[in-house]
Amino acid sequence: MNRMLAGILPQEGGLEASVSGKYAAAIGLFGLLTLVGVGAGIHSLYAGHEHTFGVSREVPWGILIAAYVFFVVTSTGLCIVSSIGHVFGFKNFNPIAKRAVFMSIATIVAGFLVIAFEIENSWRMPVGNVIGANATSNIWWMGTLYGAYLFFMLIEFVMLQKNDHKKATAFGLAGLLTGVAAHSNLGAVFGLLNAREFWHGPYMPIYFITSAAMSGCIAIIFFTWLAYRANNWRMSEEMKKSMESVAKVGALMMAVIIFFTCWKMISGVSGNPPGKYEAIMALVTGPYALNFWGGEVALGMVIPFVIIMLVKGRNMNALFAAALAGMVGIFFMRYDLVIVGQLVPHYHGMGLVDYADFLSYTPSLHENLVVMGGVAFCLMLFLMGEKLFRGHVSEDH
């Protein structure tokens, strides 16, 4: 196997014993954190969400839904990025294809882990999805399409490992189409709720797909850089060119998301639309202003975009800094989207006695531990994948 084509040049003997020791320690740590998160989730199922979670009847979706959205958006984005190379034939993207496919599987499995503890009777979901099939339900379609998407991505990854690129391309295309359908449907879960003005509208499915592409570019830069540091490798010119191409596509998607965000803010304040105006102001000047300006705008869009444009996608350490900022900022995007959309009650502005005009939500310890467990599980799968699949070596097609 040609390691040059893999974009891998080992440093002084490759993976040393000390690196292997750090690998084992990191996997052990992430495994322990995963168990802590799973333990908190199981305890919440027995004790009851009303006693362990910060959600309420008025704000039923909390940080676990936000984390689920974060993971599945990233998964779809990684699928989109991987398909550019081995499905659509852009050779610059081939070196990152295998890792992108594997991490798309890892992130969606982590998302399923988190959502399993958010659903109080999660063990009923697989059976209910078949017996209680409801084609008019967006959430039923979400579960069905994401299940099919995971199946196609698993088969695609197996075909890539067997170097059967013809079948990998076919299943990759099926996974891409299913993932895009699932993800636009996830946007529709929010966009078709006409009782929530902050979410309502055809804008949401389109926004979800675009932000997925941005998230996928950021995620593959983030994980590829970590992989090379963890494996004690240095990048070949082929891999550097691939990372440069991914960064440029990511910068383009950031520009589009900045455009979307500007018009979301403008439409939310123009004409003072009831319900939506209050939610937008909570982001701009209210209790979520730091999340919005510091998290979404600065970390999620502006800083990564500026870094990528300054280095023209050619400085790998700068790209990692942009990706790290982007990963944190994107989580704030998902959190604000899910939470702020619920904080304006239906009876806002009616002057009802003993009813709040603006609701509040604070994640509980159990919720934070489950999210931590999901993140740790994803990172553990990432490290295990680097070991089991030898750095996701890609061959010359």
XYZ file of C-alpha atoms in Angstrom:
397
model
C 0.000 0.000 0.000
C 1.426 3.316 -1.037
C 1.705 5.507 2.039
C 2.480 8.554 -0.046
C -0.956 8.309 -1.647
C -2.415 8.062 1.819
C -0.957 11.437 2.634
C 1.093 9.857 5.412
C 4.813 10.294 5.996
C 5.943 8.675 9.269
C 8.316 10.594 11.530
C 11.412 8.638 12.599
C 9.944 5.172 12.706
C 6.236 6.000 12.775
C 4.065 5.285 15.770
C 6.330 4.936 18.789
C 5.601 3.080 22.006
C 5.074 6.344 23.883
C 2.465 7.395 21.344
C 0.756 4.014 21.719
C 0.747 4.533 25.475
C -0.891 7.927 25.072
C -3.413 6.357 22.711
C -4.367 3.758 25.297
C -4.619 6.388 28.038
C -6.792 8.658 25.876
C -9.098 5.801 24.873
C -9.356 4.757 28.517
C -10.201 8.307 29.615
C -12.854 8.782 26.938
C -14.261 5.346 27.704
C -14.575 6.272 31.382
C -16.306 9.571 30.544
C -18.663 7.677 28.246
C -19.590 5.329 31.082
C -20.212 8.297 33.378
C -22.532 9.845 30.782
C -24.359 6.567 30.164
C -24.711 6.068 33.921
C -26.266 9.518 34.311
C -28.620 8.764 31.409
C -29.724 5.426 32.866
C -30.285 7.022 36.261
C -32.444 9.704 34.634
C -34.610 6.982 33.046
C -35.252 5.377 36.436
C -35.554 8.548 38.527
C -37.632 10.383 35.908
C -36.776 13.269 33.634
C -38.830 15.664 35.736
C -36.428 15.082 38.645
C -33.119 14.939 36.788
C -33.480 17.134 33.687
C -33.862 20.896 33.411
C -36.601 20.657 30.777
C -40.213 21.406 31.618
C -43.677 21.281 30.081
C -43.111 24.784 28.721
C -39.555 24.076 27.448
C -39.623 20.362 26.556
C -36.476 20.306 24.374
C -33.171 20.868 26.128
C -29.440 20.522 25.576
C -29.761 16.841 24.650
C -31.799 17.780 21.566
C -29.221 20.470 20.762
C -26.387 17.917 21.095
C -28.299 15.448 18.919
C -28.741 18.108 16.233
C -25.037 18.979 16.522
C -23.971 15.368 15.965
C -26.327 14.538 13.099
C -25.599 17.834 11.323
C -21.881 17.059 11.560
C -22.489 13.510 10.330
C -24.415 14.681 7.270
C -21.740 17.281 6.562
C -18.980 14.667 6.713
C -20.973 12.516 4.307
C -21.274 15.462 1.906
C -17.527 16.180 2.096
C -16.558 12.525 1.580
C -18.877 12.202 -1.421
C -17.165 15.083 -3.235
C -14.143 12.846 -3.728
C -15.107 9.233 -4.296
C -18.700 9.792 -5.498
C -18.334 12.886 -7.695
C -14.718 12.335 -8.697
C -12.906 15.418 -7.338
C -9.527 13.807 -6.669
C -8.322 16.471 -4.240
C -10.901 15.155 -1.756
C -9.893 11.470 -2.015
C -7.256 11.510 0.786
C -9.845 12.486 3.414
C -12.675 10.252 2.131
C -12.244 7.199 4.377
C -11.822 9.192 7.552
C -14.811 11.377 6.664
C -17.005 8.305 6.095
C -15.879 6.696 9.349
C -16.440 9.882 11.345
C -19.873 10.358 9.773
C -20.739 6.961 11.272
C -19.118 7.806 14.622
C -20.916 11.145 14.966
C -24.373 9.835 14.128
C -23.941 6.907 16.542
C -22.948 9.438 19.227
C -26.074 11.415 18.339
C -28.210 8.289 18.735
C -26.610 7.661 22.142
C -27.565 11.143 23.331
C -31.109 11.084 21.955
C -31.705 7.640 23.501
C -31.615 9.189 26.975
C -33.699 12.188 25.936
C -36.519 9.844 24.876
C -37.915 8.520 28.137
C -38.875 5.126 26.688
C -36.104 4.852 24.120
C -36.187 1.033 24.007
C -39.655 1.249 22.436
C -38.477 3.381 19.524
C -37.216 0.661 17.113
C -40.409 -1.388 17.529
C -42.691 1.644 17.491
C -41.019 2.918 14.346
C -42.253 -0.184 12.506
C -45.546 -1.002 14.253
C -46.636 2.594 14.724
C -45.386 3.926 11.374
C -46.885 7.352 10.668
C -46.010 8.751 7.264
C -47.468 12.145 8.229
C -44.979 12.585 11.068
C -41.710 14.400 10.380
C -40.143 12.804 13.442
C -41.066 9.314 12.169
C -39.424 10.153 8.848
C -36.383 11.474 10.696
C -35.863 8.182 12.524
C -36.508 6.108 9.418
C -34.274 8.116 7.094
C -31.405 8.366 9.562
C -31.596 4.613 10.124
C -31.340 4.016 6.370
C -28.551 6.606 6.150
C -26.503 4.814 8.829
C -26.995 1.491 7.000
C -25.757 2.906 3.686
C -22.763 4.585 5.326
C -21.747 1.357 7.068
C -21.883 -0.571 3.787
C -19.971 2.204 2.020
C -17.227 2.070 4.648
C -16.947 -1.713 4.322
C -16.656 -1.401 0.541
C -13.950 1.234 0.937
C -11.997 -1.105 3.214
C -12.297 -3.835 0.575
C -11.159 -1.372 -2.131
C -14.362 -2.055 -4.050
C -14.772 1.527 -5.222
C -17.609 0.816 -7.625
C -19.888 -0.462 -4.867
C -18.554 2.159 -2.433
C -19.545 4.873 -4.894
C -23.044 3.426 -5.281
C -23.636 3.135 -1.538
C -21.968 6.505 -0.992
C -24.449 8.104 -3.375
C -27.333 6.311 -1.641
C -26.028 7.495 1.731
C -25.648 11.049 0.469
C -29.180 11.215 -0.941
C -30.675 9.591 2.151
C -28.642 11.822 4.474
C -29.642 15.001 2.668
C -33.298 13.894 2.734
C -33.046 13.042 6.447
C -31.335 16.306 7.242
C -33.738 18.501 5.309
C -36.518 16.611 7.090
C -34.855 17.451 10.418
C -35.008 21.090 9.367
C -38.680 20.576 8.558
C -39.276 19.282 12.122
C -38.500 22.854 13.187
C -39.645 24.778 10.116
C -43.161 23.290 9.963
C -43.988 24.208 13.562
C -46.123 27.256 12.826
C -46.730 27.740 16.556
C -43.043 28.648 16.980
C -42.387 31.780 14.954
C -38.650 31.677 15.547
C -38.445 28.391 13.621
C -41.365 28.545 11.255
C -40.750 28.888 7.525
C -39.213 27.186 4.453
C -35.837 28.681 5.373
C -35.036 26.028 7.988
C -34.495 22.881 5.803
C -32.264 24.848 3.402
C -30.308 26.320 6.305
C -29.772 22.871 7.808
C -28.277 21.453 4.602
C -25.973 24.447 4.097
C -24.807 24.456 7.702
C -24.220 20.692 7.463
C -21.771 21.213 4.598
C -19.983 23.870 6.652
C -19.891 21.601 9.712
C -18.524 18.705 7.680
C -15.622 20.773 6.345
C -14.744 22.029 9.817
C -15.046 18.560 11.362
C -12.805 16.766 8.837
C -10.096 19.424 9.247
C -10.382 19.066 13.031
C -10.216 15.253 13.068
C -7.547 14.964 10.360
C -5.199 17.318 12.199
C -5.764 15.424 15.460
C -5.172 12.115 13.677
C -1.811 13.178 12.323
C -0.697 14.463 15.709
C -1.950 11.340 17.470
C -0.238 9.028 14.951
C 2.973 11.086 14.984
C 2.810 11.544 11.202
C 3.450 14.511 8.966
C 1.320 15.327 5.956
C 2.305 14.765 2.364
C 1.622 17.393 -0.259
C -1.417 15.412 -1.460
C -3.048 15.611 1.965
C -2.170 19.280 2.363
C -3.819 20.045 -0.971
C -6.872 18.078 0.137
C -7.092 20.042 3.395
C -6.690 23.279 1.454
C -9.585 22.337 -0.833
C -11.783 21.374 2.116
C -10.956 24.643 3.890
C -11.916 26.707 0.846
C -15.250 24.904 0.506
C -15.781 25.449 4.249
C -15.073 29.175 3.895
C -17.618 29.388 1.074
C -20.234 27.675 3.240
C -19.421 30.054 6.124
C -20.040 33.016 3.838
C -23.423 31.549 2.909
C -24.305 30.935 6.582
C -23.318 34.516 7.434
C -25.727 35.621 4.688
C -28.483 33.390 6.106
C -27.885 34.662 9.649
C -28.026 38.316 8.604
C -31.370 37.860 6.893
C -32.729 35.819 9.804
C -31.942 38.743 12.098
C -33.394 41.305 9.674
C -36.614 39.353 9.142
C -36.947 38.875 12.901
C -36.922 42.579 13.720
C -38.600 44.064 10.629
C -42.205 44.842 11.402
C -41.845 43.575 14.979
C -43.373 40.100 14.260
C -44.945 38.775 17.494
C -43.037 35.896 19.048
C -40.128 36.018 16.622
C -39.051 39.550 17.536
C -38.685 38.692 21.220
C -36.614 35.592 20.416
C -34.314 37.552 18.101
C -33.822 40.262 20.711
C -32.934 37.591 23.286
C -30.049 36.701 20.965
C -29.026 40.232 20.028
C -29.235 42.085 23.352
C -30.837 39.675 25.815
C -29.713 36.747 27.969
C -28.357 34.804 24.977
C -26.347 37.683 23.496
C -23.011 36.210 24.633
C -23.940 32.860 23.095
C -24.897 34.562 19.843
C -22.160 37.160 19.401
C -19.349 35.228 21.089
C -20.334 31.686 20.145
C -22.308 31.694 16.903
C -20.921 34.794 15.196
C -17.321 35.017 16.434
C -16.322 31.369 16.997
C -18.709 29.752 14.547
C -18.368 32.008 11.515
C -16.153 35.102 11.590
C -12.945 33.785 13.202
C -12.751 30.556 11.130
C -13.605 32.454 7.934
C -10.949 35.125 8.561
C -8.259 32.557 9.454
C -8.926 30.431 6.375
C -8.895 33.459 4.096
C -5.700 34.867 5.642
C -3.712 31.645 5.242
C -5.532 30.662 2.019
C -6.076 27.206 3.503
C -2.356 26.374 3.434
C -1.244 26.571 7.077
C -2.308 23.356 8.813
C -1.961 24.656 12.387
C -3.989 27.748 11.505
C -6.626 25.530 9.900
C -6.856 23.486 13.089
C -7.322 26.667 15.150
C -10.116 27.690 12.765
C -11.685 24.223 13.001
C -11.491 24.152 16.806
C -13.179 27.567 17.038
C -15.731 26.425 14.470
C -16.629 23.218 16.335
C -17.292 25.161 19.545
C -19.203 27.890 17.719
C -21.370 25.392 15.839
C -22.433 23.790 19.118
C -23.587 27.238 20.273
C -25.508 27.569 16.991
C -27.406 24.334 17.632
C -28.009 25.153 21.287
C -29.377 28.641 20.582
C -31.525 27.367 17.732
C -33.190 24.701 19.865
C -33.521 26.590 23.159
C -34.312 30.183 22.145
C -37.063 28.981 19.822
C -39.025 27.713 22.837
C -38.549 30.578 25.285
C -41.301 32.841 23.946
C -44.584 31.347 25.271
C -47.685 31.148 23.097
C -49.485 33.606 25.373
C -46.692 36.189 25.228
C -47.958 39.773 25.387
C -51.473 38.851 26.506
C -50.965 40.228 30.004
C -52.035 37.032 31.750
C -51.567 37.044 35.527
C -48.913 34.685 36.953
C -47.626 33.731 33.493
C -44.107 34.667 32.432
C -43.622 36.687 29.269
C -40.301 34.947 28.667
C -39.349 31.447 29.823
C -35.973 30.161 30.984
C -33.997 26.936 30.780
C -30.799 25.760 32.459
C -29.276 22.335 31.692
C -29.113 20.011 34.688
C -26.093 18.023 35.843
C -27.559 14.837 34.350
C -28.063 16.486 30.970
C -24.538 17.892 30.906
C -23.093 14.505 31.853
C -25.003 12.767 29.050
C -23.713 15.349 26.541
C -20.193 14.874 27.893
C -20.630 11.125 27.467
C -21.737 11.585 23.854
C -18.722 13.762 23.028
C -16.357 11.334 24.788
C -17.908 8.386 22.946
C -17.380 10.127 19.600
C -13.731 10.879 20.432
C -13.185 7.317 21.640
C -14.548 5.953 18.345
C -12.288 8.374 16.477
C -9.160 7.112 18.257
C -10.188 3.481 17.932
C -10.805 3.991 14.220
C -7.317 5.412 13.736
C -5.864 2.283 15.335
C -8.158 -0.326 13.794
C -8.094 1.076 10.258
C -4.438 2.213 10.155
C -5.093 5.914 9.826
C -7.780 5.404 7.141
C -5.239 5.015 4.361
C -6.686 5.945 0.975
C -5.496 4.299 -2.237
C -5.097 5.793 -5.664
C -8.375 5.202 -7.478
